[in-house]
PDB file of C-alpha atoms in Angstrom:
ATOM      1  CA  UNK A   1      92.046  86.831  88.457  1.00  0.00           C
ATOM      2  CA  UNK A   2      93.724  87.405  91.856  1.00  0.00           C
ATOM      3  CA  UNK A   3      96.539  83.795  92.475  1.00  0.00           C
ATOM      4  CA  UNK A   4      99.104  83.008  94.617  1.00  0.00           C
ATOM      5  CA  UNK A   5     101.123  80.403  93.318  1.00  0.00           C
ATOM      6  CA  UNK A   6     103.350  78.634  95.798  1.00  0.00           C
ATOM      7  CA  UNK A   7     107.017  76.627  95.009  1.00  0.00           C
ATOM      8  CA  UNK A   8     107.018  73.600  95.387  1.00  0.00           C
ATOM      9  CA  UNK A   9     107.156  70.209  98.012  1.00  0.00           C
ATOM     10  CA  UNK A  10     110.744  70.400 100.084  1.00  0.00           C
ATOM     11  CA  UNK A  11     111.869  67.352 102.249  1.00  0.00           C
ATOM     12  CA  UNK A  12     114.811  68.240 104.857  1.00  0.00           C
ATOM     13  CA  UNK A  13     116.771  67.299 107.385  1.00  0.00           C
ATOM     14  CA  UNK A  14     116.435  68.345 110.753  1.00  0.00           C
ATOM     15  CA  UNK A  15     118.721  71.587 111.646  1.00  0.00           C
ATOM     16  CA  UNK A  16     118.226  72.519 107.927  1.00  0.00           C
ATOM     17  CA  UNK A  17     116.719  75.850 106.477  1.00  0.00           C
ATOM     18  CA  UNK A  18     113.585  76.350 103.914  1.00  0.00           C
ATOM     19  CA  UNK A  19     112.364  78.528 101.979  1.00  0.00           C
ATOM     20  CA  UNK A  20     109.063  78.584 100.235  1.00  0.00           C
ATOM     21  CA  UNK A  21     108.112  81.327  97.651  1.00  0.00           C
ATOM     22  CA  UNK A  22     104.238  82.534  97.198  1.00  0.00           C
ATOM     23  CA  UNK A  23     103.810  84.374  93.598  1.00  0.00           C
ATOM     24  CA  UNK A  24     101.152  86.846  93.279  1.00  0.00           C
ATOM     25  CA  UNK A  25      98.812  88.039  90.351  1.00  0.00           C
ATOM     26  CA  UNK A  26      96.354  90.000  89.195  1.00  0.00           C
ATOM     27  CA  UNK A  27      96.537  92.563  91.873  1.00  0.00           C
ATOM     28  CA  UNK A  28      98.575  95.421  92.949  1.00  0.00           C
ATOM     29  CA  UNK A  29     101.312  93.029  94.814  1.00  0.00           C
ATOM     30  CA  UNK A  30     102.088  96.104  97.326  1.00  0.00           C
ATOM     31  CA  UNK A  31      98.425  97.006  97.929  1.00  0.00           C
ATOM     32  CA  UNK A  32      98.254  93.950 100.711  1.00  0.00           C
ATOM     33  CA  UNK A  33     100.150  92.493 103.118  1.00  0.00           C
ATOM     34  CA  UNK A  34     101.079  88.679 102.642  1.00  0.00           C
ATOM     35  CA  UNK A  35     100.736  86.339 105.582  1.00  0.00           C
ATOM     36  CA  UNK A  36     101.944  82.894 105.929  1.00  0.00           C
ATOM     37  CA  UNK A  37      99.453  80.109 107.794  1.00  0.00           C
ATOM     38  CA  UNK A  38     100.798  76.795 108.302  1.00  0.00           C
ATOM     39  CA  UNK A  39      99.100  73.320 109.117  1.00  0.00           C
ATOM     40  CA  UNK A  40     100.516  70.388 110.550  1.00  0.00           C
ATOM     41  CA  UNK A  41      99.028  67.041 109.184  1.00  0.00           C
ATOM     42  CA  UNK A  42      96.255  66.359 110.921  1.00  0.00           C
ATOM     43  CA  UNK A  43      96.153  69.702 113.035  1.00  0.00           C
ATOM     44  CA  UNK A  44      94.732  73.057 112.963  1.00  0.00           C
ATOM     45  CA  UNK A  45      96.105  76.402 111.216  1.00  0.00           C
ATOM     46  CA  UNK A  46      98.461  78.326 112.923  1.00  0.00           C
ATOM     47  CA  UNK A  47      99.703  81.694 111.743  1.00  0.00           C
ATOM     48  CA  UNK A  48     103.703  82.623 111.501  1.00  0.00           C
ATOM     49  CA  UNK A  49     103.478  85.943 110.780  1.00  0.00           C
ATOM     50  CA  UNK A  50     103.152  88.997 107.759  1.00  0.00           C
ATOM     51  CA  UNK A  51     105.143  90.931 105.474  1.00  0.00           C
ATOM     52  CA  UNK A  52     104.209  94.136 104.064  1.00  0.00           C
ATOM     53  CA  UNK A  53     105.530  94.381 100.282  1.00  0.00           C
ATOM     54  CA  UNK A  54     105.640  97.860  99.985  1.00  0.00           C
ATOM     55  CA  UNK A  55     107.885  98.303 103.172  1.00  0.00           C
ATOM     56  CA  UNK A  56     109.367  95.597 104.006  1.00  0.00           C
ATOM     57  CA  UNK A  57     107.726  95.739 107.663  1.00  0.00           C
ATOM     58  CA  UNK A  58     107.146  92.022 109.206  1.00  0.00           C
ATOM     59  CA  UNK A  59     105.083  91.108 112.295  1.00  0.00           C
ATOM     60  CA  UNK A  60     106.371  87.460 113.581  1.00  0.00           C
ATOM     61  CA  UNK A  61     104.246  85.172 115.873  1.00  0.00           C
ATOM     62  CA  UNK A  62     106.260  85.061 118.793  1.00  0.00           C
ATOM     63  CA  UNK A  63     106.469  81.487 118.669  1.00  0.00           C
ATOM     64  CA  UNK A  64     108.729  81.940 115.443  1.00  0.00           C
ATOM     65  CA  UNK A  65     110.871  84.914 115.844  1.00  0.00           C
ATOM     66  CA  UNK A  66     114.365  84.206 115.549  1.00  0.00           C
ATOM     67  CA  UNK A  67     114.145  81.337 113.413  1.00  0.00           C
ATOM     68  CA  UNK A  68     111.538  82.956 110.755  1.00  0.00           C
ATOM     69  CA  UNK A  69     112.180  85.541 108.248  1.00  0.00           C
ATOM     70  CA  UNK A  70     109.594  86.592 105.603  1.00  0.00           C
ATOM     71  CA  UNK A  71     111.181  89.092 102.707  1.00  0.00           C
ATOM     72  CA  UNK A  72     109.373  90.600  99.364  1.00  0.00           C
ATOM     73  CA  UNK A  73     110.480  90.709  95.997  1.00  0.00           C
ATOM     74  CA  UNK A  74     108.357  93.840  94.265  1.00  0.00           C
ATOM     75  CA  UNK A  75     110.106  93.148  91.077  1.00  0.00           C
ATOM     76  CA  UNK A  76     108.931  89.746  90.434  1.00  0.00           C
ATOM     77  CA  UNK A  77     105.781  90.202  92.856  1.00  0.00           C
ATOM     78  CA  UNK A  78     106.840  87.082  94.934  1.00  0.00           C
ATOM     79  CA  UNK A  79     107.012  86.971  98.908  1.00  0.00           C
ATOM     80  CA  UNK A  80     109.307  84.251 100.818  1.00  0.00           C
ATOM     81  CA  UNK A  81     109.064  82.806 104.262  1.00  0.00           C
ATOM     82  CA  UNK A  82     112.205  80.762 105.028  1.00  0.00           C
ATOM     83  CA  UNK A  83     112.309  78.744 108.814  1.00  0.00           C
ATOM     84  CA  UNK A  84     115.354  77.743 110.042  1.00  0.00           C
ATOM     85  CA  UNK A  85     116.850  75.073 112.528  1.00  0.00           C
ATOM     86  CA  UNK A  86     114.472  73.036 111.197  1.00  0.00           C
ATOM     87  CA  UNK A  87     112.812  70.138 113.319  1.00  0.00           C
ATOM     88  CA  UNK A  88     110.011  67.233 112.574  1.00  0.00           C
ATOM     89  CA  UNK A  89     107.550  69.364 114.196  1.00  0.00           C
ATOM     90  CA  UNK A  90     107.654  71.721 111.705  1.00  0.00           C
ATOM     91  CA  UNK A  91     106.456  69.270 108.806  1.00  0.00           C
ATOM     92  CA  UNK A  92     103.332  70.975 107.451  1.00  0.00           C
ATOM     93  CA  UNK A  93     101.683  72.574 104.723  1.00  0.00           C
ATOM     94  CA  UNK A  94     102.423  75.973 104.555  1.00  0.00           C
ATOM     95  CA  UNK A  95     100.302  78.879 103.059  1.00  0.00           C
ATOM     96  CA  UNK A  96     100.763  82.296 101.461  1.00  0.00           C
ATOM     97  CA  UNK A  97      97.323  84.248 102.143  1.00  0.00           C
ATOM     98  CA  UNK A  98      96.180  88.001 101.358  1.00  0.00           C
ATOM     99  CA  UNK A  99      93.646  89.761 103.144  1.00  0.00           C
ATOM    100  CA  UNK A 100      90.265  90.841 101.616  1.00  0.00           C
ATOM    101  CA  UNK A 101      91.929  94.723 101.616  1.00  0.00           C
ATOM    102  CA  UNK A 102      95.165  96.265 102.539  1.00  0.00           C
ATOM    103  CA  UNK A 103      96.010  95.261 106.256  1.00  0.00           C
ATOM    104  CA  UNK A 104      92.721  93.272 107.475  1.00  0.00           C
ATOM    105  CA  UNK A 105      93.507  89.936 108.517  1.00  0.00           C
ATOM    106  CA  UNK A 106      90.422  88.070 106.985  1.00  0.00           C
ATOM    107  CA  UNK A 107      92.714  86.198 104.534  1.00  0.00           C
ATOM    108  CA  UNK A 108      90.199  85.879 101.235  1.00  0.00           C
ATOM    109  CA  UNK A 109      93.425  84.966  98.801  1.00  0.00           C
ATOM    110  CA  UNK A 110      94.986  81.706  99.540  1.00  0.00           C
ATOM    111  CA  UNK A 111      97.992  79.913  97.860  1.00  0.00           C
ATOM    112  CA  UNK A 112      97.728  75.960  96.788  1.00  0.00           C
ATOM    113  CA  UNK A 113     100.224  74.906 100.070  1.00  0.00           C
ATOM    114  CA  UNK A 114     103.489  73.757 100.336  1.00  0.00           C
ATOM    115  CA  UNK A 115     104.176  70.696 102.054  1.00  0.00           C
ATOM    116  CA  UNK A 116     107.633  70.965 104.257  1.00  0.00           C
ATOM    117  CA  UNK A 117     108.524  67.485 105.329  1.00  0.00           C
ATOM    118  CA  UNK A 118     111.648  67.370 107.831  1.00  0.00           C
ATOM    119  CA  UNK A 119     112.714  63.512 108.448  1.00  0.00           C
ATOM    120  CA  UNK A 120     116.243  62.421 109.141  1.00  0.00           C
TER     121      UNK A 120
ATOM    122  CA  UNK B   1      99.435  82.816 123.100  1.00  0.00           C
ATOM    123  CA  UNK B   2      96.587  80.334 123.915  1.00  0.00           C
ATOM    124  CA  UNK B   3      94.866  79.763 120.704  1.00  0.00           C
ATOM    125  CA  UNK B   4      90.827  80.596 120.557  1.00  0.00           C
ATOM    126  CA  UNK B   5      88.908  77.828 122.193  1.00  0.00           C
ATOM    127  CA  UNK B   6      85.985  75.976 119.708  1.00  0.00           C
ATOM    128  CA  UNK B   7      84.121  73.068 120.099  1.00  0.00           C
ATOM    129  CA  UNK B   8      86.129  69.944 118.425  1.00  0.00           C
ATOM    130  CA  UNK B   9      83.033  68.472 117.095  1.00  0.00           C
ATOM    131  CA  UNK B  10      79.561  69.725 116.195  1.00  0.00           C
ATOM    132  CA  UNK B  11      76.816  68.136 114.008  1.00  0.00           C
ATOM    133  CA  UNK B  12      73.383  68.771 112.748  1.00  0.00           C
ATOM    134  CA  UNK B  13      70.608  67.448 109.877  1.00  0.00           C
ATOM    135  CA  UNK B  14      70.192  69.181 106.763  1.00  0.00           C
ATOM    136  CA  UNK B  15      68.125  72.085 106.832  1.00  0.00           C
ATOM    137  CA  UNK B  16      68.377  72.996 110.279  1.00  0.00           C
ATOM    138  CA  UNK B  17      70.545  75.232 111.972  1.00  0.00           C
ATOM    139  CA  UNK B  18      73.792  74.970 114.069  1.00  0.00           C
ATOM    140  CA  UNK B  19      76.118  77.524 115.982  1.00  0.00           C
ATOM    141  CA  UNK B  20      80.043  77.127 116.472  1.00  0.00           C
ATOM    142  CA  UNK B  21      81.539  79.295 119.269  1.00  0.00           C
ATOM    143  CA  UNK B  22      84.742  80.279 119.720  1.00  0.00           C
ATOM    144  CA  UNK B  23      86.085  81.813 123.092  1.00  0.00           C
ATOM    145  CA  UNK B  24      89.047  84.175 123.803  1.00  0.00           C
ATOM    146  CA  UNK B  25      89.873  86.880 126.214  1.00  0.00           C
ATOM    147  CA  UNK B  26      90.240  90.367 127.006  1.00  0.00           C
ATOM    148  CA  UNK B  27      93.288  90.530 124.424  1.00  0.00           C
ATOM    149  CA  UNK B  28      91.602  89.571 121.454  1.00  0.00           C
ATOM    150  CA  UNK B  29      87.693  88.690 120.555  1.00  0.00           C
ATOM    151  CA  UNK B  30      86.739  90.756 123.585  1.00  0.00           C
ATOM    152  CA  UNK B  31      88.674  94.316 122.362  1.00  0.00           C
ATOM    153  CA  UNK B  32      88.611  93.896 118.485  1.00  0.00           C
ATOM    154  CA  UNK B  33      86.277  93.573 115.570  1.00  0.00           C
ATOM    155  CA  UNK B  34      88.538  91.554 114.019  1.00  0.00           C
ATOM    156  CA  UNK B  35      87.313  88.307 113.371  1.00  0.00           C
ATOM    157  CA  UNK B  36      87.036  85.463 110.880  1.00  0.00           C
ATOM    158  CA  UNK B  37      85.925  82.253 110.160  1.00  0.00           C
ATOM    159  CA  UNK B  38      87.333  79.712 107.665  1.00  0.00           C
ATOM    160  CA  UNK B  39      85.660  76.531 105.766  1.00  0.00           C
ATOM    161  CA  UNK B  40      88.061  73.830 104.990  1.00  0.00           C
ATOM    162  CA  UNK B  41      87.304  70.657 103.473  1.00  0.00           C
ATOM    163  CA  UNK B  42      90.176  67.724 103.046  1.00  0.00           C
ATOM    164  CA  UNK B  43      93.174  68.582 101.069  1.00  0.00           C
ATOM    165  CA  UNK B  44      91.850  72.081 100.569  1.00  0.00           C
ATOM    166  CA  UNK B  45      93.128  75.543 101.388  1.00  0.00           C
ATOM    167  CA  UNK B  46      90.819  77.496 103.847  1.00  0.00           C
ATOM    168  CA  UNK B  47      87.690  79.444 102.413  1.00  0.00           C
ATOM    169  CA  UNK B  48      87.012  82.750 104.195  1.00  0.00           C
ATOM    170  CA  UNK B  49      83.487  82.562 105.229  1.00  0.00           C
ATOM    171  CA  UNK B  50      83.426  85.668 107.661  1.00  0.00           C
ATOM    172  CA  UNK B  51      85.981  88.544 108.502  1.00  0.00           C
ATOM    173  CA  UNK B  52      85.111  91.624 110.686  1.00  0.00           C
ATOM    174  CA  UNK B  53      83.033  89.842 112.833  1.00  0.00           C
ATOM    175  CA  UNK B  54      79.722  89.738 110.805  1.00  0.00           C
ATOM    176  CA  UNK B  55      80.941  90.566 107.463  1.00  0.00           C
ATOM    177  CA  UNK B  56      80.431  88.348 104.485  1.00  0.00           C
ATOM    178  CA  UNK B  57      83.080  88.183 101.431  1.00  0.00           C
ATOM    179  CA  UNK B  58      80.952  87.985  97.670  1.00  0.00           C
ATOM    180  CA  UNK B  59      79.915  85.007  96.391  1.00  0.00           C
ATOM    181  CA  UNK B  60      79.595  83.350 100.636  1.00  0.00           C
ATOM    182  CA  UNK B  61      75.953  82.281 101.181  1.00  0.00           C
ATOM    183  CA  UNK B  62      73.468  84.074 103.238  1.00  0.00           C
ATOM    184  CA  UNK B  63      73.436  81.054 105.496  1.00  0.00           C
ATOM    185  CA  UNK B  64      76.791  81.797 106.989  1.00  0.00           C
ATOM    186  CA  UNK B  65      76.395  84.857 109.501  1.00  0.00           C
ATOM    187  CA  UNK B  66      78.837  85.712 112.390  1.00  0.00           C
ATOM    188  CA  UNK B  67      78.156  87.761 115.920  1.00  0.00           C
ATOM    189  CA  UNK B  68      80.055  88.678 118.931  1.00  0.00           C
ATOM    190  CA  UNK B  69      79.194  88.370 122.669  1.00  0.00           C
ATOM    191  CA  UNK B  70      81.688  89.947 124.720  1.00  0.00           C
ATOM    192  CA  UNK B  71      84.800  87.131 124.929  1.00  0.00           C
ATOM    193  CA  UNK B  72      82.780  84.843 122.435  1.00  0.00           C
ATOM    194  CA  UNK B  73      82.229  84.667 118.887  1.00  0.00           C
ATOM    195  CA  UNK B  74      79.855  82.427 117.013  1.00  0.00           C
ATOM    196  CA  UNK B  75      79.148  81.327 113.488  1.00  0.00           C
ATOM    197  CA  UNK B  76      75.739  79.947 112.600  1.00  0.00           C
ATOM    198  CA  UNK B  77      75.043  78.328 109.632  1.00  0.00           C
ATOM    199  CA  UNK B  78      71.415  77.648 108.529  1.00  0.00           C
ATOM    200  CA  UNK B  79      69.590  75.396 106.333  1.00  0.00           C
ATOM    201  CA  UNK B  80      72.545  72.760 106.594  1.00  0.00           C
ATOM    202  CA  UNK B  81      73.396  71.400 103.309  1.00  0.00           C
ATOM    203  CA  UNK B  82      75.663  67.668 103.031  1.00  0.00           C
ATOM    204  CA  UNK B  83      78.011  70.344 101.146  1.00  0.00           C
ATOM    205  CA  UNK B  84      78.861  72.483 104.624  1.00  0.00           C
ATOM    206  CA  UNK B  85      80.110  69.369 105.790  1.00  0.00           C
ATOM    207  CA  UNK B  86      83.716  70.919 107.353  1.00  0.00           C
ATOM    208  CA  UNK B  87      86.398  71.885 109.257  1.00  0.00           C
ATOM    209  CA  UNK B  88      85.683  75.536 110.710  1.00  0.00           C
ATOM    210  CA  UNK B  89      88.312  77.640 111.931  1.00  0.00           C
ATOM    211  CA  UNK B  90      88.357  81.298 113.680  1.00  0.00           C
ATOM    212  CA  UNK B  91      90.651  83.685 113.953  1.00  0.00           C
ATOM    213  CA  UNK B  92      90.746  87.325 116.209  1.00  0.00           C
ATOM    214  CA  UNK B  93      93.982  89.851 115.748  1.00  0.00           C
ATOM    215  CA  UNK B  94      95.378  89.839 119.118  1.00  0.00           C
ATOM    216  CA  UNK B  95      97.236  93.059 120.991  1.00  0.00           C
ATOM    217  CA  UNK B  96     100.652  91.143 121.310  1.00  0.00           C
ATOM    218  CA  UNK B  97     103.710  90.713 118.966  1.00  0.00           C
ATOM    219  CA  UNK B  98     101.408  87.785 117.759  1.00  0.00           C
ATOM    220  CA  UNK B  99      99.023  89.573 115.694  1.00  0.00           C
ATOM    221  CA  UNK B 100      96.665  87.097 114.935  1.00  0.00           C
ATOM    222  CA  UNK B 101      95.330  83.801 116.540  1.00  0.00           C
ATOM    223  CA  UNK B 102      93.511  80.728 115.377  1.00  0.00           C
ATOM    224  CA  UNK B 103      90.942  78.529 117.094  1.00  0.00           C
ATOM    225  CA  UNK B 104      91.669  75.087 117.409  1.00  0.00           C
ATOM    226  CA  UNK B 105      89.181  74.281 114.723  1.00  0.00           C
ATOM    227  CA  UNK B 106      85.750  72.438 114.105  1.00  0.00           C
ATOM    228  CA  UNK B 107      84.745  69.821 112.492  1.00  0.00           C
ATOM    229  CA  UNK B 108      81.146  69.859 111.660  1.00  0.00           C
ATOM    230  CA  UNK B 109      79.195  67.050 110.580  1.00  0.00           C
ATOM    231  CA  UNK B 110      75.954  67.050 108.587  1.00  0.00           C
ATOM    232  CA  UNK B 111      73.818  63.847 109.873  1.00  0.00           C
TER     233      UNK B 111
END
Protein backbone atom coordinates (compact mmCIF):
# COMPACT_ATOMS: atom_id res chain seq x y z
CA UNK A 1 0.00 0.00 0.00
CA UNK A 2 0.89 3.60 -0.97
CA UNK A 3 3.10 5.36 2.68
CA UNK A 4 5.00 8.15 3.30
CA UNK A 5 6.99 7.75 6.21
CA UNK A 6 8.38 10.91 7.72
CA UNK A 7 11.91 11.32 10.07
CA UNK A 8 11.51 12.08 12.99
CA UNK A 9 10.69 15.08 15.95
CA UNK A 10 13.69 17.93 15.68
CA UNK A 11 13.96 20.69 18.43
CA UNK A 12 16.29 23.80 17.35
CA UNK A 13 17.50 26.83 18.03
CA UNK A 14 16.49 29.85 16.46
CA UNK A 15 18.82 30.84 13.28
CA UNK A 16 19.31 27.02 12.90
CA UNK A 17 18.53 24.82 9.73
CA UNK A 18 16.15 21.52 9.42
CA UNK A 19 15.64 19.08 7.49
CA UNK A 20 12.86 16.58 7.48
CA UNK A 21 12.83 13.51 5.10
CA UNK A 22 9.31 11.96 3.72
CA UNK A 23 9.92 8.15 2.43
CA UNK A 24 7.68 6.87 -0.14
CA UNK A 25 6.22 3.32 -1.03
CA UNK A 26 4.32 1.35 -2.95
CA UNK A 27 4.13 3.63 -5.87
CA UNK A 28 6.14 4.79 -8.72
CA UNK A 29 8.11 7.57 -6.46
CA UNK A 30 8.58 9.76 -9.82
CA UNK A 31 4.99 9.32 -11.05
CA UNK A 32 3.86 12.36 -8.47
CA UNK A 33 4.99 15.33 -7.28
CA UNK A 34 5.61 15.60 -3.38
CA UNK A 35 4.35 18.65 -1.54
CA UNK A 36 5.09 19.73 1.88
CA UNK A 37 1.96 21.28 4.17
CA UNK A 38 2.80 22.53 7.46
CA UNK A 39 0.62 23.36 10.64
CA UNK A 40 1.35 25.47 13.41
CA UNK A 41 -0.11 24.23 16.82
CA UNK A 42 -3.26 25.31 17.04
CA UNK A 43 -3.52 26.87 13.42
CA UNK A 44 -4.53 26.01 10.02
CA UNK A 45 -2.45 24.23 7.08
CA UNK A 46 -0.38 26.19 5.08
CA UNK A 47 1.44 24.92 2.03
CA UNK A 48 5.46 25.55 1.42
CA UNK A 49 5.75 24.36 -1.76
CA UNK A 50 6.45 20.98 -4.34
CA UNK A 51 9.11 19.02 -5.76
CA UNK A 52 8.86 17.01 -8.77
CA UNK A 53 11.04 13.68 -8.34
CA UNK A 54 11.58 12.96 -11.72
CA UNK A 55 13.05 16.51 -12.49
CA UNK A 56 14.01 18.04 -9.85
CA UNK A 57 11.58 21.12 -10.66
CA UNK A 58 10.28 22.95 -7.27
CA UNK A 59 7.47 25.53 -6.98
CA UNK A 60 8.05 27.57 -3.49
CA UNK A 61 5.22 29.55 -1.73
CA UNK A 62 6.48 32.86 -1.93
CA UNK A 63 6.34 33.26 1.63
CA UNK A 64 9.33 30.66 1.82
CA UNK A 65 11.61 31.18 -1.03
CA UNK A 66 14.98 31.85 -0.05
CA UNK A 67 14.98 30.12 3.09
CA UNK A 68 13.24 26.72 1.73
CA UNK A 69 14.71 24.13 -0.40
CA UNK A 70 12.94 20.81 -1.20
CA UNK A 71 15.40 18.09 -3.12
CA UNK A 72 14.59 14.24 -4.22
CA UNK A 73 16.46 11.26 -3.74
CA UNK A 74 15.13 8.66 -6.70
CA UNK A 75 17.50 6.12 -5.42
CA UNK A 76 16.16 5.67 -2.04
CA UNK A 77 12.60 7.16 -3.07
CA UNK A 78 12.82 9.83 -0.24
CA UNK A 79 12.04 13.70 -0.73
CA UNK A 80 13.54 16.46 1.82
CA UNK A 81 12.35 19.89 2.70
CA UNK A 82 15.00 21.67 4.81
CA UNK A 83 14.01 25.60 6.23
CA UNK A 84 16.57 27.66 7.23
CA UNK A 85 17.16 30.77 9.58
CA UNK A 86 14.97 29.17 11.64
CA UNK A 87 12.57 31.18 14.06
CA UNK A 88 9.74 30.16 16.85
CA UNK A 89 7.20 30.83 14.34
CA UNK A 90 8.12 28.16 12.40
CA UNK A 91 7.39 25.40 15.18
CA UNK A 92 4.86 23.11 13.49
CA UNK A 93 4.07 19.87 12.22
CA UNK A 94 5.17 19.44 8.95
CA UNK A 95 3.76 17.10 6.17
CA UNK A 96 4.93 15.23 3.07
CA UNK A 97 1.64 14.78 0.81
CA UNK A 98 1.10 13.25 -2.84
CA UNK A 99 -1.59 14.11 -5.02
CA UNK A 100 -4.39 11.67 -6.08
CA UNK A 101 -2.38 11.57 -9.80
CA UNK A 102 0.69 13.05 -11.24
CA UNK A 103 0.53 16.96 -10.76
CA UNK A 104 -3.13 17.58 -9.21
CA UNK A 105 -2.96 19.21 -6.02
CA UNK A 106 -5.77 17.23 -4.16
CA UNK A 107 -3.17 15.69 -1.78
CA UNK A 108 -4.87 11.94 -1.13
CA UNK A 109 -1.27 10.52 0.35
CA UNK A 110 -0.27 12.04 3.56
CA UNK A 111 2.85 11.40 5.79
CA UNK A 112 2.44 10.83 9.83
CA UNK A 113 3.98 14.74 10.54
CA UNK A 114 6.96 15.95 11.85
CA UNK A 115 6.91 18.17 14.65
CA UNK A 116 9.76 21.10 14.28
CA UNK A 117 10.02 22.80 17.61
CA UNK A 118 12.45 25.99 17.55
CA UNK A 119 12.94 27.36 21.33
CA UNK A 120 16.08 29.03 22.54
CA UNK B 1 -1.36 35.61 -0.83
CA UNK B 2 -4.56 36.02 1.30
CA UNK B 3 -5.53 32.59 2.24
CA UNK B 4 -9.31 31.35 1.17
CA UNK B 5 -11.83 32.81 3.52
CA UNK B 6 -14.27 29.95 5.53
CA UNK B 7 -16.46 30.25 8.21
CA UNK B 8 -14.44 29.55 11.68
CA UNK B 9 -17.28 27.70 13.13
CA UNK B 10 -20.30 25.82 11.80
CA UNK B 11 -22.60 23.26 13.52
CA UNK B 12 -25.56 21.12 12.85
CA UNK B 13 -27.71 17.85 14.41
CA UNK B 14 -27.21 14.53 13.15
CA UNK B 15 -28.93 13.71 10.13
CA UNK B 16 -29.40 16.96 8.73
CA UNK B 17 -27.47 18.82 6.41
CA UNK B 18 -24.84 21.67 6.56
CA UNK B 19 -22.78 23.74 3.91
CA UNK B 20 -19.14 25.23 4.49
CA UNK B 21 -18.13 28.00 2.03
CA UNK B 22 -15.03 29.09 1.20
CA UNK B 23 -14.37 32.45 -0.73
CA UNK B 24 -11.43 33.55 -2.97
CA UNK B 25 -10.92 35.72 -5.95
CA UNK B 26 -10.39 36.11 -9.49
CA UNK B 27 -6.83 34.36 -9.05
CA UNK B 28 -7.86 31.22 -7.77
CA UNK B 29 -11.52 29.51 -7.02
CA UNK B 30 -12.94 31.91 -9.58
CA UNK B 31 -10.42 30.74 -12.78
CA UNK B 32 -9.62 27.06 -11.78
CA UNK B 33 -11.23 23.73 -11.17
CA UNK B 34 -8.88 23.06 -8.79
CA UNK B 35 -10.25 22.57 -5.57
CA UNK B 36 -10.22 20.48 -2.41
CA UNK B 37 -11.46 19.94 0.79
CA UNK B 38 -9.77 18.23 3.77
CA UNK B 39 -11.27 16.41 7.09
CA UNK B 40 -9.04 16.61 10.03
CA UNK B 41 -9.74 15.39 13.34
CA UNK B 42 -7.16 16.07 16.49
CA UNK B 43 -3.71 14.79 16.15
CA UNK B 44 -4.52 13.53 12.68
CA UNK B 45 -3.12 14.17 9.23
CA UNK B 46 -5.73 15.71 6.77
CA UNK B 47 -8.23 13.30 4.86
CA UNK B 48 -8.96 14.41 1.29
CA UNK B 49 -12.63 14.56 1.08
CA UNK B 50 -12.94 16.47 -2.36
CA UNK B 51 -10.37 17.53 -5.15
CA UNK B 52 -11.41 19.01 -8.58
CA UNK B 53 -14.10 20.79 -7.29
CA UNK B 54 -16.84 18.05 -7.10
CA UNK B 55 -14.80 15.03 -7.33
CA UNK B 56 -14.82 12.34 -4.72
CA UNK B 57 -11.56 10.08 -3.91
CA UNK B 58 -12.76 5.97 -3.29
CA UNK B 59 -13.77 4.88 -0.22
CA UNK B 60 -15.24 9.09 0.74
CA UNK B 61 -19.00 8.86 1.47
CA UNK B 62 -21.70 9.99 -0.78
CA UNK B 63 -22.56 12.55 1.85
CA UNK B 64 -19.59 14.71 1.11
CA UNK B 65 -20.25 16.62 -2.31
CA UNK B 66 -18.48 19.88 -3.43
CA UNK B 67 -19.75 22.83 -6.04
CA UNK B 68 -18.53 26.07 -7.27
CA UNK B 69 -20.26 29.49 -7.60
CA UNK B 70 -18.17 31.86 -9.30
CA UNK B 71 -15.50 33.20 -6.35
CA UNK B 72 -17.10 30.61 -3.84
CA UNK B 73 -16.82 27.09 -3.17
CA UNK B 74 -18.91 25.00 -0.83
CA UNK B 75 -18.88 21.59 0.74
CA UNK B 76 -22.11 20.08 2.01
CA UNK B 77 -22.25 17.27 4.01
CA UNK B 78 -25.57 15.41 4.61
CA UNK B 79 -27.06 13.15 7.04
CA UNK B 80 -24.53 14.48 9.80
CA UNK B 81 -23.08 11.71 11.70
CA UNK B 82 -21.20 12.49 15.57
CA UNK B 83 -18.22 10.91 13.38
CA UNK B 84 -17.99 14.17 10.80
CA UNK B 85 -17.37 16.01 13.77
CA UNK B 86 -14.09 18.19 12.25
CA UNK B 87 -11.84 20.56 11.19
CA UNK B 88 -12.50 21.29 7.32
CA UNK B 89 -10.03 22.84 5.23
CA UNK B 90 -10.02 24.04 1.36
CA UNK B 91 -7.63 24.55 -0.88
CA UNK B 92 -7.69 26.26 -4.81
CA UNK B 93 -4.20 26.28 -7.01
CA UNK B 94 -3.64 29.87 -7.42
CA UNK B 95 -1.95 31.70 -10.76
CA UNK B 96 1.09 33.10 -8.69
CA UNK B 97 4.55 31.65 -7.70
CA UNK B 98 2.30 30.31 -4.78
CA UNK B 99 0.66 27.51 -6.39
CA UNK B 100 -1.69 26.53 -3.99
CA UNK B 101 -3.69 28.17 -1.08
CA UNK B 102 -5.50 27.02 2.01
CA UNK B 103 -8.60 28.32 3.74
CA UNK B 104 -8.33 29.26 7.14
CA UNK B 105 -10.19 26.17 8.18
CA UNK B 106 -13.55 24.98 9.86
CA UNK B 107 -14.41 23.53 12.62
CA UNK B 108 -17.69 21.84 12.46
CA UNK B 109 -19.61 20.69 15.27
CA UNK B 110 -22.28 17.98 15.36
CA UNK B 111 -24.97 19.11 18.17
Amino acid sequence: QVQLVQSGAEVKRPGASVKVSCKASGYTFNGYYIHWVRQAPGQGLEWMGRINPNSGGTNYAQKFQGRVTMTGDTSINTAYVELSTLRSDDTAIYYCARGIYYDNIGLLRWGQGTLVTVSS
Amino acid sequence: QSALTQPASVSGSPRQSITISCTGTSSDVDDYNYVSWYQQHPGKAPKLMIYDVNKRPSGISNRFSGSKSGNTASLTISGLQAEDEADYYCSSYISSSTHVVFGGGTKLTVL
